[in-house]
PDB file of C-alpha atoms in Angstrom:
ATOM      1  CA  MET M   4     100.001  77.249 102.155  1.00  0.00           C
ATOM      2  CA  SER M   5      97.081  78.271 104.660  1.00  0.00           C
ATOM      3  CA  LYS M   6      96.076  81.864 104.846  1.00  0.00           C
ATOM      4  CA  ILE M   7      97.052  83.377 107.820  1.00  0.00           C
ATOM      5  CA  THR M   8      95.093  85.747 109.959  1.00  0.00           C
ATOM      6  CA  ALA M   9      94.997  89.284 111.506  1.00  0.00           C
ATOM      7  CA  PRO M  10      97.655  90.057 114.221  1.00  0.00           C
ATOM      8  CA  ASP M  11      97.098  90.032 117.608  1.00  0.00           C
ATOM      9  CA  GLY M  12      94.388  91.945 118.930  1.00  0.00           C
ATOM     10  CA  ASP M  13      92.417  92.191 115.449  1.00  0.00           C
ATOM     11  CA  ASP M  14      89.490  90.102 114.733  1.00  0.00           C
ATOM     12  CA  ALA M  15      91.029  86.730 114.680  1.00  0.00           C
ATOM     13  CA  SER M  16      88.857  86.110 111.774  1.00  0.00           C
ATOM     14  CA  ARG M  17      89.865  88.852 109.573  1.00  0.00           C
ATOM     15  CA  PRO M  18      93.183  88.513 106.987  1.00  0.00           C
ATOM     16  CA  PRO M  19      96.028  90.807 107.689  1.00  0.00           C
ATOM     17  CA  ARG M  20      95.588  93.737 105.588  1.00  0.00           C
ATOM     18  CA  VAL M  21      98.786  94.480 103.193  1.00  0.00           C
ATOM     19  CA  VAL M  22      99.760  97.150 100.925  1.00  0.00           C
ATOM     20  CA  ALA M  23     102.491  96.046  98.376  1.00  0.00           C
ATOM     21  CA  LEU M  24     104.106  98.738  96.567  1.00  0.00           C
ATOM     22  CA  GLY M  25     106.066  98.854  93.296  1.00  0.00           C
ATOM     23  CA  GLY M  26     105.419  98.405  89.522  1.00  0.00           C
ATOM     24  CA  GLY M  27     106.553  96.066  86.470  1.00  0.00           C
ATOM     25  CA  HIS M  28     108.461  92.307  87.424  1.00  0.00           C
ATOM     26  CA  GLY M  29     109.237  93.379  90.647  1.00  0.00           C
ATOM     27  CA  LEU M  30     105.892  94.119  92.032  1.00  0.00           C
ATOM     28  CA  HIS M  31     104.529  91.181  89.892  1.00  0.00           C
ATOM     29  CA  ALA M  32     106.633  88.779  92.207  1.00  0.00           C
ATOM     30  CA  SER M  33     105.627  90.365  95.558  1.00  0.00           C
ATOM     31  CA  LEU M  34     102.269  89.799  94.366  1.00  0.00           C
ATOM     32  CA  SER M  35     102.207  86.441  92.978  1.00  0.00           C
ATOM     33  CA  ALA M  36     103.606  85.614  97.011  1.00  0.00           C
ATOM     34  CA  LEU M  37     101.407  87.887  98.825  1.00  0.00           C
ATOM     35  CA  ARG M  38      98.002  85.883  97.354  1.00  0.00           C
ATOM     36  CA  ARG M  39      99.298  82.907  98.800  1.00  0.00           C
ATOM     37  CA  VAL M  40      99.424  84.087 102.443  1.00  0.00           C
ATOM     38  CA  THR M  41      96.295  86.613 102.703  1.00  0.00           C
ATOM     39  CA  THR M  42      93.333  87.120 100.746  1.00  0.00           C
ATOM     40  CA  ASP M  43      93.448  91.719 101.678  1.00  0.00           C
ATOM     41  CA  VAL M  44      95.786  92.418  99.313  1.00  0.00           C
ATOM     42  CA  THR M  45      95.962  95.950  97.728  1.00  0.00           C
ATOM     43  CA  ALA M  46      98.519  96.706  95.269  1.00  0.00           C
ATOM     44  CA  ILE M  47      99.744 100.632  94.695  1.00  0.00           C
ATOM     45  CA  VAL M  48     101.599 101.105  91.425  1.00  0.00           C
ATOM     46  CA  THR M  49     103.591 103.288  89.801  1.00  0.00           C
ATOM     47  CA  VAL M  50     102.155 105.277  87.114  1.00  0.00           C
ATOM     48  CA  ALA M  51     105.317 106.753  85.250  1.00  0.00           C
ATOM     49  CA  ASP M  52     105.935 104.327  82.402  1.00  0.00           C
ATOM     50  CA  ASP M  53     106.273 106.284  78.840  1.00  0.00           C
ATOM     51  CA  GLY M  54     107.273 103.281  77.255  1.00  0.00           C
ATOM     52  CA  GLY M  55     106.278 100.629  74.649  1.00  0.00           C
ATOM     53  CA  SER M  56     102.363  99.785  74.889  1.00  0.00           C
ATOM     54  CA  SER M  57     101.833 101.962  78.215  1.00  0.00           C
ATOM     55  CA  GLY M  58     103.710 104.937  76.780  1.00  0.00           C
ATOM     56  CA  ARG M  59     102.041 105.008  73.142  1.00  0.00           C
ATOM     57  CA  LEU M  60      98.040 104.716  74.901  1.00  0.00           C
ATOM     58  CA  ARG M  61      99.699 107.779  77.474  1.00  0.00           C
ATOM     59  CA  GLU M  62     100.480 109.801  74.557  1.00  0.00           C
ATOM     60  CA  GLU M  63      97.804 109.600  72.630  1.00  0.00           C
ATOM     61  CA  LEU M  64      94.732 109.436  75.032  1.00  0.00           C
ATOM     62  CA  GLY M  65      96.498 111.358  77.524  1.00  0.00           C
ATOM     63  CA  VAL M  66      95.436 108.485  80.459  1.00  0.00           C
ATOM     64  CA  LEU M  67      97.707 106.680  83.044  1.00  0.00           C
ATOM     65  CA  PRO M  68      99.950 104.598  82.336  1.00  0.00           C
ATOM     66  CA  PRO M  69      98.086 101.290  82.239  1.00  0.00           C
ATOM     67  CA  GLY M  70     101.479  98.477  81.852  1.00  0.00           C
ATOM     68  CA  ASP M  71     102.643  98.295  85.131  1.00  0.00           C
ATOM     69  CA  LEU M  72      98.326  98.348  86.590  1.00  0.00           C
ATOM     70  CA  ARG M  73      97.989  95.348  84.137  1.00  0.00           C
ATOM     71  CA  MET M  74     100.951  93.320  85.844  1.00  0.00           C
ATOM     72  CA  ALA M  75      99.571  93.846  88.883  1.00  0.00           C
ATOM     73  CA  LEU M  76      96.311  92.158  87.964  1.00  0.00           C
ATOM     74  CA  ALA M  77      97.335  89.432  86.231  1.00  0.00           C
ATOM     75  CA  ALA M  78      99.656  88.470  89.467  1.00  0.00           C
ATOM     76  CA  LEU M  79      96.579  88.430  91.815  1.00  0.00           C
ATOM     77  CA  CYS M  80      94.542  85.752  89.202  1.00  0.00           C
ATOM     78  CA  GLY M  81      94.080  82.468  90.967  1.00  0.00           C
ATOM     79  CA  ASP M  82      96.398  79.326  90.261  1.00  0.00           C
ATOM     80  CA  ASP M  83      93.221  77.651  88.629  1.00  0.00           C
ATOM     81  CA  GLU M  84      91.758  77.339  84.967  1.00  0.00           C
ATOM     82  CA  TRP M  85      90.683  80.908  85.026  1.00  0.00           C
ATOM     83  CA  GLY M  86      92.850  82.440  87.026  1.00  0.00           C
ATOM     84  CA  HIS M  87      95.529  80.960  84.369  1.00  0.00           C
ATOM     85  CA  THR M  88      93.311  81.688  81.200  1.00  0.00           C
ATOM     86  CA  TRP M  89      92.864  85.553  82.035  1.00  0.00           C
ATOM     87  CA  SER M  90      96.436  86.248  82.803  1.00  0.00           C
ATOM     88  CA  GLN M  91      98.008  85.129  79.553  1.00  0.00           C
ATOM     89  CA  VAL M  92      95.075  86.979  78.026  1.00  0.00           C
ATOM     90  CA  LEU M  93      95.561  90.354  79.895  1.00  0.00           C
ATOM     91  CA  GLN M  94      99.061  89.216  79.262  1.00  0.00           C
ATOM     92  CA  HIS M  95      99.413  88.789  75.605  1.00  0.00           C
ATOM     93  CA  ARG M  96     100.571  91.093  72.889  1.00  0.00           C
ATOM     94  CA  PHE M  97      99.709  91.521  68.895  1.00  0.00           C
ATOM     95  CA  ARG M  98     102.192  90.781  66.899  1.00  0.00           C
ATOM     96  CA  SER M  99     101.592  92.709  63.191  1.00  0.00           C
ATOM     97  CA  GLU M 100     102.500  94.982  60.741  1.00  0.00           C
ATOM     98  CA  GLY M 101     100.042  97.648  61.722  1.00  0.00           C
ATOM     99  CA  ASP M 102      98.717  99.682  64.602  1.00  0.00           C
ATOM    100  CA  LEU M 103      97.901  97.226  67.078  1.00  0.00           C
ATOM    101  CA  HIS M 104     101.355  95.910  67.462  1.00  0.00           C
ATOM    102  CA  GLY M 105     103.232  95.628  70.678  1.00  0.00           C
ATOM    103  CA  HIS M 106     100.133  96.388  72.079  1.00  0.00           C
ATOM    104  CA  ALA M 107      98.963  94.012  75.110  1.00  0.00           C
ATOM    105  CA  VAL M 108      95.690  93.123  75.328  1.00  0.00           C
ATOM    106  CA  GLY M 109      94.812  93.932  78.991  1.00  0.00           C
ATOM    107  CA  ASN M 110      96.313  97.455  78.646  1.00  0.00           C
ATOM    108  CA  LEU M 111      93.417  97.983  75.475  1.00  0.00           C
ATOM    109  CA  LEU M 112      90.766  96.046  78.182  1.00  0.00           C
ATOM    110  CA  ILE M 113      91.734  98.942  81.078  1.00  0.00           C
ATOM    111  CA  VAL M 114      91.567 102.026  78.903  1.00  0.00           C
ATOM    112  CA  ALA M 115      88.437 101.318  77.689  1.00  0.00           C
ATOM    113  CA  LEU M 116      86.990 101.061  80.916  1.00  0.00           C
ATOM    114  CA  TRP M 117      88.569 104.247  81.801  1.00  0.00           C
ATOM    115  CA  GLU M 118      87.260 105.727  79.070  1.00  0.00           C
ATOM    116  CA  LEU M 119      83.381 104.325  79.466  1.00  0.00           C
ATOM    117  CA  LEU M 120      83.692 104.544  83.372  1.00  0.00           C
ATOM    118  CA  GLY M 121      85.317 108.242  83.517  1.00  0.00           C
ATOM    119  CA  ASP M 122      86.950 106.877  86.489  1.00  0.00           C
ATOM    120  CA  SER M 123      90.272 105.106  86.715  1.00  0.00           C
ATOM    121  CA  VAL M 124      89.666 103.166  90.248  1.00  0.00           C
ATOM    122  CA  ALA M 125      86.572 101.737  89.225  1.00  0.00           C
ATOM    123  CA  GLY M 126      88.037 100.959  85.948  1.00  0.00           C
ATOM    124  CA  LEU M 127      90.849  97.789  87.341  1.00  0.00           C
ATOM    125  CA  ASP M 128      87.955  97.518  89.902  1.00  0.00           C
ATOM    126  CA  TRP M 129      86.030  95.847  87.504  1.00  0.00           C
ATOM    127  CA  VAL M 130      88.440  94.165  85.361  1.00  0.00           C
ATOM    128  CA  GLY M 131      89.621  92.571  88.609  1.00  0.00           C
ATOM    129  CA  GLN M 132      86.211  91.216  89.538  1.00  0.00           C
ATOM    130  CA  LEU M 133      86.009  90.365  85.502  1.00  0.00           C
ATOM    131  CA  LEU M 134      89.674  88.413  86.725  1.00  0.00           C
ATOM    132  CA  GLY M 135      88.344  86.972  89.795  1.00  0.00           C
ATOM    133  CA  ALA M 136      91.474  88.759  91.108  1.00  0.00           C
ATOM    134  CA  HIS M 137      92.804  87.705  95.153  1.00  0.00           C
ATOM    135  CA  GLY M 138      93.445  91.787  95.736  1.00  0.00           C
ATOM    136  CA  ARG M 139      92.704  95.166  94.809  1.00  0.00           C
ATOM    137  CA  VAL M 140      95.255  97.394  92.295  1.00  0.00           C
ATOM    138  CA  LEU M 141      95.078 101.008  92.332  1.00  0.00           C
ATOM    139  CA  PRO M 142      97.336 103.799  90.530  1.00  0.00           C
ATOM    140  CA  MET M 143      99.854 105.784  93.293  1.00  0.00           C
ATOM    141  CA  SER M 144      98.680 109.127  91.288  1.00  0.00           C
ATOM    142  CA  SER M 145      95.859 109.939  90.039  1.00  0.00           C
ATOM    143  CA  VAL M 146      97.696 111.294  87.246  1.00  0.00           C
ATOM    144  CA  PRO M 147     100.692 110.574  85.143  1.00  0.00           C
ATOM    145  CA  LEU M 148     104.126 110.747  86.296  1.00  0.00           C
ATOM    146  CA  GLU M 149     107.268 111.565  84.861  1.00  0.00           C
ATOM    147  CA  ILE M 150     110.596 110.595  86.334  1.00  0.00           C
ATOM    148  CA  SER M 151     113.155 113.115  86.456  1.00  0.00           C
ATOM    149  CA  ALA M 152     116.728 111.372  87.667  1.00  0.00           C
ATOM    150  CA  GLU M 153     120.228 113.250  88.345  1.00  0.00           C
ATOM    151  CA  VAL M 154     122.778 110.766  86.493  1.00  0.00           C
ATOM    152  CA  SER M 155     126.534 110.604  86.887  1.00  0.00           C
ATOM    153  CA  GLY M 156     128.906 109.031  84.561  1.00  0.00           C
ATOM    154  CA  ILE M 157     127.254 109.375  81.233  1.00  0.00           C
ATOM    155  CA  ASP M 158     130.389 111.184  80.175  1.00  0.00           C
ATOM    156  CA  PRO M 159     133.584 108.800  81.060  1.00  0.00           C
ATOM    157  CA  ARG M 160     135.424 112.248  80.310  1.00  0.00           C
ATOM    158  CA  GLU M 161     133.667 113.297  83.664  1.00  0.00           C
ATOM    159  CA  PRO M 162     132.587 110.498  86.276  1.00  0.00           C
ATOM    160  CA  GLU M 163     131.313 112.412  88.542  1.00  0.00           C
ATOM    161  CA  ALA M 164     129.419 115.269  86.442  1.00  0.00           C
ATOM    162  CA  LEU M 165     125.534 115.563  86.775  1.00  0.00           C
ATOM    163  CA  THR M 166     123.642 115.089  83.790  1.00  0.00           C
ATOM    164  CA  THR M 167     119.390 115.505  84.168  1.00  0.00           C
ATOM    165  CA  VAL M 168     117.745 112.430  82.472  1.00  0.00           C
ATOM    166  CA  ARG M 169     114.151 112.416  81.813  1.00  0.00           C
ATOM    167  CA  GLY M 170     111.719 109.672  81.797  1.00  0.00           C
ATOM    168  CA  GLN M 171     111.248 106.370  83.391  1.00  0.00           C
ATOM    169  CA  VAL M 172     112.289 104.191  79.981  1.00  0.00           C
ATOM    170  CA  ALA M 173     115.521 106.579  80.034  1.00  0.00           C
ATOM    171  CA  CYS M 174     116.282 106.688  83.538  1.00  0.00           C
ATOM    172  CA  ALA M 175     116.086 102.529  83.878  1.00  0.00           C
ATOM    173  CA  SER M 176     118.467 102.201  80.383  1.00  0.00           C
ATOM    174  CA  THR M 177     120.868 104.927  81.857  1.00  0.00           C
ATOM    175  CA  SER M 178     124.208 104.456  80.948  1.00  0.00           C
ATOM    176  CA  GLY M 179     125.636 105.989  83.812  1.00  0.00           C
ATOM    177  CA  GLN M 180     124.914 106.026  87.520  1.00  0.00           C
ATOM    178  CA  VAL M 181     121.466 107.567  89.107  1.00  0.00           C
ATOM    179  CA  ARG M 182     121.926 108.974  92.316  1.00  0.00           C
ATOM    180  CA  SER M 183     118.337 110.062  93.238  1.00  0.00           C
ATOM    181  CA  ILE M 184     114.968 110.842  91.413  1.00  0.00           C
ATOM    182  CA  SER M 185     112.175 113.755  91.504  1.00  0.00           C
ATOM    183  CA  LEU M 186     108.947 113.348  90.167  1.00  0.00           C
ATOM    184  CA  ILE M 187     107.307 115.722  87.482  1.00  0.00           C
ATOM    185  CA  PRO M 188     104.818 117.724  88.205  1.00  0.00           C
ATOM    186  CA  GLU M 189     106.736 117.728  91.720  1.00  0.00           C
ATOM    187  CA  ASP M 190     103.825 117.863  94.204  1.00  0.00           C
ATOM    188  CA  PRO M 191     101.607 115.365  92.346  1.00  0.00           C
ATOM    189  CA  PRO M 192      98.209 114.286  93.772  1.00  0.00           C
ATOM    190  CA  ALA M 193      98.322 110.824  95.187  1.00  0.00           C
ATOM    191  CA  SER M 194      95.108 108.777  95.154  1.00  0.00           C
ATOM    192  CA  PRO M 195      92.463 108.454  97.980  1.00  0.00           C
ATOM    193  CA  GLN M 196      92.133 105.148  97.984  1.00  0.00           C
ATOM    194  CA  ALA M 197      95.798 104.379  97.843  1.00  0.00           C
ATOM    195  CA  VAL M 198      95.926 106.536 100.884  1.00  0.00           C
ATOM    196  CA  LYS M 199      93.401 105.424 102.731  1.00  0.00           C
ATOM    197  CA  ALA M 200      94.685 101.561 101.774  1.00  0.00           C
ATOM    198  CA  VAL M 201      98.009 102.288 103.803  1.00  0.00           C
ATOM    199  CA  ARG M 202      96.717 104.022 106.565  1.00  0.00           C
ATOM    200  CA  GLU M 203      94.301 100.777 107.206  1.00  0.00           C
ATOM    201  CA  ALA M 204      97.474  98.338 106.506  1.00  0.00           C
ATOM    202  CA  ASP M 205      98.990  96.354 108.756  1.00  0.00           C
ATOM    203  CA  TRP M 206     101.749  95.613 107.200  1.00  0.00           C
ATOM    204  CA  VAL M 207     103.179  97.551 104.118  1.00  0.00           C
ATOM    205  CA  VAL M 208     105.884  96.326 101.312  1.00  0.00           C
ATOM    206  CA  PHE M 209     108.078  97.849  99.210  1.00  0.00           C
ATOM    207  CA  GLY M 210     109.832  96.232  96.599  1.00  0.00           C
ATOM    208  CA  PRO M 211     111.638  94.237  95.094  1.00  0.00           C
ATOM    209  CA  GLY M 212     111.988  96.041  92.044  1.00  0.00           C
ATOM    210  CA  SER M 213     113.269  98.592  89.849  1.00  0.00           C
ATOM    211  CA  TRP M 214     114.638 100.973  92.625  1.00  0.00           C
ATOM    212  CA  PHE M 215     114.521 104.159  91.129  1.00  0.00           C
ATOM    213  CA  THR M 216     111.803 103.823  88.955  1.00  0.00           C
ATOM    214  CA  SER M 217     109.279 101.419  90.452  1.00  0.00           C
ATOM    215  CA  VAL M 218     109.910 101.389  94.171  1.00  0.00           C
ATOM    216  CA  LEU M 219     110.804 104.991  95.504  1.00  0.00           C
ATOM    217  CA  PRO M 220     108.701 107.117  92.965  1.00  0.00           C
ATOM    218  CA  HIS M 221     105.796 106.042  96.223  1.00  0.00           C
ATOM    219  CA  LEU M 222     107.912 108.404  98.491  1.00  0.00           C
ATOM    220  CA  LEU M 223     107.545 111.230  96.233  1.00  0.00           C
ATOM    221  CA  VAL M 224     103.923 112.000  95.905  1.00  0.00           C
ATOM    222  CA  PRO M 225     103.848 113.775  99.170  1.00  0.00           C
ATOM    223  CA  GLU M 226     100.152 112.532 100.912  1.00  0.00           C
ATOM    224  CA  LEU M 227     100.908 108.692 100.042  1.00  0.00           C
ATOM    225  CA  ALA M 228     104.382 109.870 101.597  1.00  0.00           C
ATOM    226  CA  HIS M 229     103.128 110.971 104.474  1.00  0.00           C
ATOM    227  CA  ALA M 230     100.608 107.730 105.065  1.00  0.00           C
ATOM    228  CA  LEU M 231     103.524 105.730 104.372  1.00  0.00           C
ATOM    229  CA  VAL M 232     105.452 107.138 107.205  1.00  0.00           C
ATOM    230  CA  THR M 233     102.644 107.977 109.836  1.00  0.00           C
ATOM    231  CA  THR M 234     100.714 104.524 108.768  1.00  0.00           C
ATOM    232  CA  ARG M 235     100.438 101.951 112.358  1.00  0.00           C
ATOM    233  CA  ALA M 236     101.178  99.253 109.933  1.00  0.00           C
ATOM    234  CA  LYS M 237     105.100  97.458 109.932  1.00  0.00           C
ATOM    235  CA  ARG M 238     107.214  97.695 107.057  1.00  0.00           C
ATOM    236  CA  VAL M 239     109.076  95.455 104.985  1.00  0.00           C
ATOM    237  CA  VAL M 240     111.474  96.047 102.405  1.00  0.00           C
ATOM    238  CA  ALA M 241     112.763  93.329 100.122  1.00  0.00           C
ATOM    239  CA  LEU M 242     115.840  93.389  98.564  1.00  0.00           C
ATOM    240  CA  ASN M 243     116.388  92.648  94.674  1.00  0.00           C
ATOM    241  CA  LEU M 244     118.770  89.950  93.767  1.00  0.00           C
ATOM    242  CA  SER M 245     121.089  91.573  91.653  1.00  0.00           C
ATOM    243  CA  PRO M 246     121.807  95.424  90.655  1.00  0.00           C
ATOM    244  CA  GLN M 247     120.269  96.412  87.318  1.00  0.00           C
ATOM    245  CA  LYS M 248     122.567  98.236  84.604  1.00  0.00           C
ATOM    246  CA  GLY M 249     122.665 101.359  85.064  1.00  0.00           C
ATOM    247  CA  GLU M 250     119.496 102.309  87.573  1.00  0.00           C
ATOM    248  CA  THR M 251     121.536 100.299  90.441  1.00  0.00           C
ATOM    249  CA  GLU M 252     124.955  99.096  89.277  1.00  0.00           C
ATOM    250  CA  GLY M 253     127.532  98.580  91.759  1.00  0.00           C
ATOM    251  CA  PHE M 254     124.327  98.413  94.552  1.00  0.00           C
ATOM    252  CA  ARG M 255     125.233  95.925  97.347  1.00  0.00           C
ATOM    253  CA  PRO M 256     122.333  94.905  99.508  1.00  0.00           C
ATOM    254  CA  GLU M 257     122.479  97.862 102.530  1.00  0.00           C
ATOM    255  CA  THR M 258     122.689 100.505  99.261  1.00  0.00           C
ATOM    256  CA  TYR M 259     119.539  99.944  99.098  1.00  0.00           C
ATOM    257  CA  LEU M 260     118.615 100.980 102.030  1.00  0.00           C
ATOM    258  CA  GLU M 261     120.943 104.161 102.167  1.00  0.00           C
ATOM    259  CA  VAL M 262     119.362 105.196  98.839  1.00  0.00           C
ATOM    260  CA  LEU M 263     115.888 104.679 100.907  1.00  0.00           C
ATOM    261  CA  ARG M 264     116.878 106.522 103.442  1.00  0.00           C
ATOM    262  CA  GLU M 265     118.305 109.749 101.680  1.00  0.00           C
ATOM    263  CA  HIS M 266     114.565 109.485  99.825  1.00  0.00           C
ATOM    264  CA  ALA M 267     112.533 109.435 102.409  1.00  0.00           C
ATOM    265  CA  PRO M 268     114.691 110.232 106.449  1.00  0.00           C
ATOM    266  CA  LYS M 269     111.313 109.685 108.235  1.00  0.00           C
ATOM    267  CA  LEU M 270     110.737 106.054 106.907  1.00  0.00           C
ATOM    268  CA  GLY M 271     111.280 103.751 109.534  1.00  0.00           C
ATOM    269  CA  VAL M 272     111.307  99.696 108.515  1.00  0.00           C
ATOM    270  CA  ASP M 273     110.700  96.712 110.536  1.00  0.00           C
ATOM    271  CA  VAL M 274     112.081  94.212 108.743  1.00  0.00           C
ATOM    272  CA  VAL M 275     114.299  94.008 106.046  1.00  0.00           C
ATOM    273  CA  LEU M 276     113.820  90.519 103.811  1.00  0.00           C
ATOM    274  CA  ALA M 277     117.252  89.641 101.719  1.00  0.00           C
ATOM    275  CA  ASP M 278     118.641  86.460  99.438  1.00  0.00           C
ATOM    276  CA  THR M 279     120.820  84.113 101.420  1.00  0.00           C
ATOM    277  CA  GLY M 280     122.950  83.996  98.110  1.00  0.00           C
ATOM    278  CA  THR M 281     122.683  87.256  97.854  1.00  0.00           C
ATOM    279  CA  VAL M 282     124.419  88.863 101.265  1.00  0.00           C
ATOM    280  CA  GLU M 283     128.042  87.906 101.414  1.00  0.00           C
ATOM    281  CA  ASP M 284     128.825  89.753 104.159  1.00  0.00           C
ATOM    282  CA  ALA M 285     125.626  90.283 106.689  1.00  0.00           C
ATOM    283  CA  ALA M 286     127.325  92.771 108.928  1.00  0.00           C
ATOM    284  CA  PRO M 287     127.172  96.099 106.801  1.00  0.00           C
ATOM    285  CA  LEU M 288     123.087  95.009 106.075  1.00  0.00           C
ATOM    286  CA  THR M 289     122.467  94.041 109.391  1.00  0.00           C
ATOM    287  CA  SER M 290     123.920  97.727 111.177  1.00  0.00           C
ATOM    288  CA  VAL M 291     121.853  99.759 108.454  1.00  0.00           C
ATOM    289  CA  VAL M 292     118.948  97.633 109.062  1.00  0.00           C
ATOM    290  CA  GLY M 293     119.681  98.256 112.819  1.00  0.00           C
ATOM    291  CA  GLU M 294     120.153 102.268 111.993  1.00  0.00           C
ATOM    292  CA  LEU M 295     116.410 102.373 110.544  1.00  0.00           C
ATOM    293  CA  GLY M 296     114.948 100.112 113.611  1.00  0.00           C
ATOM    294  CA  GLY M 297     114.252  96.838 112.160  1.00  0.00           C
ATOM    295  CA  ARG M 298     115.531  93.730 111.938  1.00  0.00           C
ATOM    296  CA  LEU M 299     116.960  91.277 109.000  1.00  0.00           C
ATOM    297  CA  GLU M 300     115.705  88.275 107.845  1.00  0.00           C
ATOM    298  CA  LEU M 301     118.253  86.109 105.322  1.00  0.00           C
ATOM    299  CA  ALA M 302     116.263  82.825 103.317  1.00  0.00           C
ATOM    300  CA  ASP M 303     116.357  81.400  99.871  1.00  0.00           C
ATOM    301  CA  LEU M 304     114.189  83.565  97.440  1.00  0.00           C
ATOM    302  CA  SER M 305     116.030  82.829  94.174  1.00  0.00           C
ATOM    303  CA  ARG M 306     114.210  80.814  91.217  1.00  0.00           C
ATOM    304  CA  GLY M 307     117.644  79.463  90.898  1.00  0.00           C
ATOM    305  CA  ASP M 308     117.445  79.208  87.605  1.00  0.00           C
ATOM    306  CA  GLY M 309     120.684  81.741  86.450  1.00  0.00           C
ATOM    307  CA  THR M 310     117.631  84.920  86.462  1.00  0.00           C
ATOM    308  CA  PRO M 311     117.926  87.277  89.222  1.00  0.00           C
ATOM    309  CA  ARG M 312     113.817  86.215  89.671  1.00  0.00           C
ATOM    310  CA  HIS M 313     112.076  85.617  93.107  1.00  0.00           C
ATOM    311  CA  ASP M 314     110.180  82.102  93.988  1.00  0.00           C
ATOM    312  CA  ALA M 315     106.728  83.383  94.171  1.00  0.00           C
ATOM    313  CA  ASP M 316     106.395  79.963  96.487  1.00  0.00           C
ATOM    314  CA  LYS M 317     109.508  80.721  98.792  1.00  0.00           C
ATOM    315  CA  LEU M 318     109.063  84.276  98.932  1.00  0.00           C
ATOM    316  CA  ALA M 319     105.677  83.385 100.013  1.00  0.00           C
ATOM    317  CA  THR M 320     106.722  81.503 102.571  1.00  0.00           C
ATOM    318  CA  ALA M 321     109.323  83.724 103.890  1.00  0.00           C
ATOM    319  CA  LEU M 322     106.602  86.763 103.808  1.00  0.00           C
ATOM    320  CA  GLU M 323     104.285  84.723 105.972  1.00  0.00           C
ATOM    321  CA  ARG M 324     107.081  83.589 108.038  1.00  0.00           C
ATOM    322  CA  ILE M 325     107.210  87.418 108.972  1.00  0.00           C
ATOM    323  CA  LEU M 326     103.905  88.307 108.528  1.00  0.00           C
ATOM    324  CA  THR M 327     102.791  85.807 111.463  1.00  0.00           C
ATOM    325  CA  ASP M 328     105.759  86.746 113.978  1.00  0.00           C
TER     326      ASP M 328
END
């Protein structure tokens, strides 16, 4: 797939600057696609993970949770032997009966560089150079965060009663329905490099990914949220292929946008990208997209293997069409 150049009015030799927001598998999918389209990609990643290897390192060392940052770096590795090898190394998890069990090699590498350099962004940049990453990875905040969610339906006897659930893992795996989220601390500091990247971007891509625990948290970091609302960049929202149990169970395609508007009422949207197989009736979705000031783009985006995951090549084709329109 050919790389595209900057929008009209800019230096035609410069690739478009694209910022992708999210975390986990959803951000991995968008980055895997975007690095096929442009050579100037910056990932801004959530830092609220409290489970698994990331949670253990966060609790023991007081560092940012490295897991979602690691996955973003792995997604930006190239398709050559060097890229494939380092992506596998980064994602490799130890299997043992001891303390190393479950730790990802990439998590340990990232945290080691943080301790040596005393700078989370510099550490990620060094890992990116080692991998030959096709882009940059930044944390959305300079401090570890905790997600707090208001959840209904946990008690079946009171389906409308709200319960406060704390922690990313607890919010993502709740048996109820997440209604809204907030961050702890309430007004966390944004990563200055992340704010700068958003202000200088040509395009900002939200999603796909866990809506409440990976996508929306960016809009709750005040300085980053202000940059996302006021940037000159155009904004793309890539919708998920299916709801997640608990977190977005029962969501229709337009529900994602309604929730986005509730958490960031001043945010405009230029394009919403959705999978043709997911949208049974485009009319309600088109209506909400129009209310946000954007247009709807439908495309075949699924892997087609029965899993609710995006195909990187199909997503790249759709994003290339959007970025060049």
